[in-house]
Amino acid sequence: MPLYEHVFISRQDLSNTQAEGLVEHFGTVLADNGGTLVEHEYWGVKTMAYKINKNRKGHYAFLRTNAPSEAVQEMERLMRLHDDVMRVLTIKVDEHAEGPSVQMQKRDERDNRRERR
């Protein structure tokens, strides 16, 4: 089955448990359509570069999935219809990276940055 990575932004006025509940909800949508939620990360509330629907901040969540394309299309359709989800980005990848995403790593652990002068 194809591997996907998803990032979605939900409204800032949700609580942390409600935002994490969205991850669980969309994970069950994938499972109902024959896919699996491999890993998920809640990145927290972050300031966006521009306003989306009059919101300056949003709850960011990251999903790694193993699902057929029909399951991903159904999940994206439901995300677009959900009032709390503002933006969705889905990327098909060849393989999932090991360990936490770059957003979750500490700044000291990012060793591939070039030195500042």
C-alpha positions as a Markdown table, in Angstrom:
| # | Residue | x | y | z |
|---|---|---|---|---|
| 1 | Met | 0.0 | 0.0 | 0.0 |
| 2 | Pro | 1.2 | 3.6 | -0.6 |
| 3 | Leu | 2.6 | 5.6 | 2.2 |
| 4 | Tyr | 1.4 | 9.1 | 2.9 |
| 5 | Glu | 2.2 | 12.0 | 5.3 |
| 6 | His | -0.5 | 14.5 | 6.2 |
| 7 | Val | -0.3 | 17.8 | 8.0 |
| 8 | Phe | -3.5 | 19.6 | 9.0 |
| 9 | Ile | -4.3 | 22.8 | 10.8 |
| 10 | Ser | -7.3 | 23.2 | 13.1 |
| 11 | Arg | -8.9 | 26.3 | 14.6 |
| 12 | Gln | -7.1 | 28.0 | 17.5 |
| 13 | Asp | -10.1 | 28.1 | 19.8 |
| 14 | Leu | -10.2 | 24.3 | 20.2 |
| 15 | Ser | -8.7 | 22.8 | 23.3 |
| 16 | Asn | -5.7 | 20.5 | 23.1 |
| 17 | Thr | -7.8 | 17.4 | 23.8 |
| 18 | Gln | -10.3 | 18.4 | 21.0 |
| 19 | Ala | -7.4 | 18.9 | 18.5 |
| 20 | Glu | -5.9 | 15.5 | 19.4 |
| 21 | Gly | -9.4 | 14.0 | 19.2 |
| 22 | Leu | -9.5 | 15.1 | 15.5 |
| 23 | Val | -6.4 | 13.0 | 14.9 |
| 24 | Glu | -8.1 | 10.0 | 16.5 |
| 25 | His | -11.3 | 10.7 | 14.4 |
| 26 | Phe | -9.5 | 10.8 | 11.1 |
| 27 | Gly | -7.4 | 7.7 | 12.1 |
| 28 | Thr | -10.7 | 5.8 | 12.5 |
| 29 | Val | -11.8 | 7.0 | 9.1 |
| 30 | Leu | -8.7 | 5.6 | 7.5 |
| 31 | Ala | -9.1 | 2.3 | 9.4 |
| 32 | Asp | -12.7 | 2.0 | 8.3 |
| 33 | Asn | -11.6 | 2.3 | 4.6 |
| 34 | Gly | -8.7 | -0.2 | 4.8 |
| 35 | Gly | -5.8 | 2.0 | 5.9 |
| 36 | Thr | -3.7 | 2.3 | 9.0 |
| 37 | Leu | -2.4 | 5.2 | 11.0 |
| 38 | Val | 1.3 | 4.4 | 11.4 |
| 39 | Glu | 2.2 | 7.3 | 13.6 |
| 40 | His | 0.8 | 10.7 | 14.6 |
| 41 | Glu | 2.3 | 13.8 | 16.3 |
| 42 | Tyr | 0.5 | 16.8 | 17.8 |
| 43 | Trp | 2.8 | 19.8 | 17.2 |
| 44 | Gly | 0.7 | 22.2 | 19.3 |
| 45 | Val | -0.5 | 25.8 | 18.7 |
| 46 | Lys | 1.7 | 27.7 | 16.3 |
| 47 | Thr | 1.5 | 31.2 | 14.7 |
| 48 | Met | 0.8 | 31.1 | 11.0 |
| 49 | Ala | 2.4 | 33.4 | 8.4 |
| 50 | Tyr | -1.0 | 34.8 | 7.4 |
| 51 | Lys | -4.6 | 34.7 | 8.6 |
| 52 | Ile | -6.8 | 31.8 | 7.6 |
| 53 | Asn | -10.5 | 32.3 | 8.3 |
| 54 | Lys | -9.7 | 35.2 | 10.6 |
| 55 | Asn | -7.4 | 33.0 | 12.7 |
| 56 | Arg | -3.8 | 34.0 | 13.3 |
| 57 | Lys | -2.8 | 30.7 | 15.1 |
| 58 | Gly | -3.8 | 27.1 | 14.7 |
| 59 | His | -3.3 | 23.6 | 16.1 |
| 60 | Tyr | -0.9 | 21.6 | 13.9 |
| 61 | Ala | -1.0 | 17.8 | 13.6 |
| 62 | Phe | 1.1 | 15.4 | 11.6 |
| 63 | Leu | 0.0 | 11.9 | 10.5 |
| 64 | Arg | 2.0 | 9.1 | 8.9 |
| 65 | Thr | -0.3 | 6.6 | 7.1 |
| 66 | Asn | -0.3 | 3.4 | 5.1 |
| 67 | Ala | -3.5 | 3.4 | 3.1 |
| 68 | Pro | -5.0 | 2.9 | -0.3 |
| 69 | Ser | -5.8 | 6.1 | -2.3 |
| 70 | Glu | -9.5 | 5.7 | -1.8 |
| 71 | Ala | -9.1 | 5.9 | 2.0 |
| 72 | Val | -6.9 | 9.0 | 1.7 |
| 73 | Gln | -9.4 | 10.6 | -0.6 |
| 74 | Glu | -12.3 | 9.9 | 1.8 |
| 75 | Met | -10.3 | 11.3 | 4.8 |
| 76 | Glu | -9.4 | 14.5 | 2.8 |
| 77 | Arg | -13.0 | 14.9 | 1.8 |
| 78 | Leu | -14.2 | 14.7 | 5.4 |
| 79 | Met | -11.4 | 17.0 | 6.5 |
| 80 | Arg | -12.5 | 19.6 | 4.0 |
| 81 | Leu | -16.1 | 19.3 | 5.2 |
| 82 | His | -15.2 | 19.5 | 8.9 |
| 83 | Asp | -15.7 | 23.0 | 10.4 |
| 84 | Asp | -12.7 | 22.8 | 12.7 |
| 85 | Val | -10.1 | 21.9 | 10.1 |
| 86 | Met | -8.7 | 24.9 | 8.2 |
| 87 | Arg | -6.0 | 23.5 | 5.9 |
| 88 | Val | -4.8 | 20.0 | 4.8 |
| 89 | Leu | -1.6 | 18.9 | 3.1 |
| 90 | Thr | -1.1 | 15.4 | 1.9 |
| 91 | Ile | 2.2 | 14.1 | 0.4 |
| 92 | Lys | 2.9 | 10.6 | -1.0 |
| 93 | Val | 6.3 | 9.3 | 0.2 |
| 94 | Asp | 8.5 | 6.3 | -0.7 |
| 95 | Glu | 9.2 | 5.5 | 2.9 |
| 96 | His | 8.5 | 6.9 | 6.4 |
| 97 | Ala | 11.5 | 8.5 | 8.1 |
| 98 | Glu | 12.5 | 6.9 | 11.4 |
| 99 | Gly | 12.1 | 8.9 | 14.6 |
| 100 | Pro | 10.3 | 12.1 | 15.3 |
| 101 | Ser | 9.7 | 14.7 | 12.6 |
| 102 | Val | 11.8 | 17.8 | 12.3 |
| 103 | Gln | 9.2 | 19.9 | 14.2 |
| 104 | Met | 9.5 | 17.6 | 17.2 |
| 105 | Gln | 13.3 | 17.5 | 17.3 |
| 106 | Lys | 15.2 | 19.7 | 19.7 |
| 107 | Arg | 17.3 | 22.4 | 18.0 |
| 108 | Asp | 20.5 | 20.8 | 19.3 |
| 109 | Glu | 19.7 | 17.5 | 17.6 |
| 110 | Arg | 19.4 | 19.1 | 14.1 |
| 111 | Asp | 23.0 | 18.5 | 13.0 |
| 112 | Asn | 22.6 | 19.1 | 9.3 |
| 113 | Arg | 22.3 | 22.8 | 9.5 |
| 114 | Arg | 25.2 | 24.9 | 8.2 |
| 115 | Glu | 27.1 | 27.0 | 10.7 |
| 116 | Arg | 26.3 | 30.6 | 11.1 |
| 117 | Arg | 29.1 | 33.2 | 10.5 |
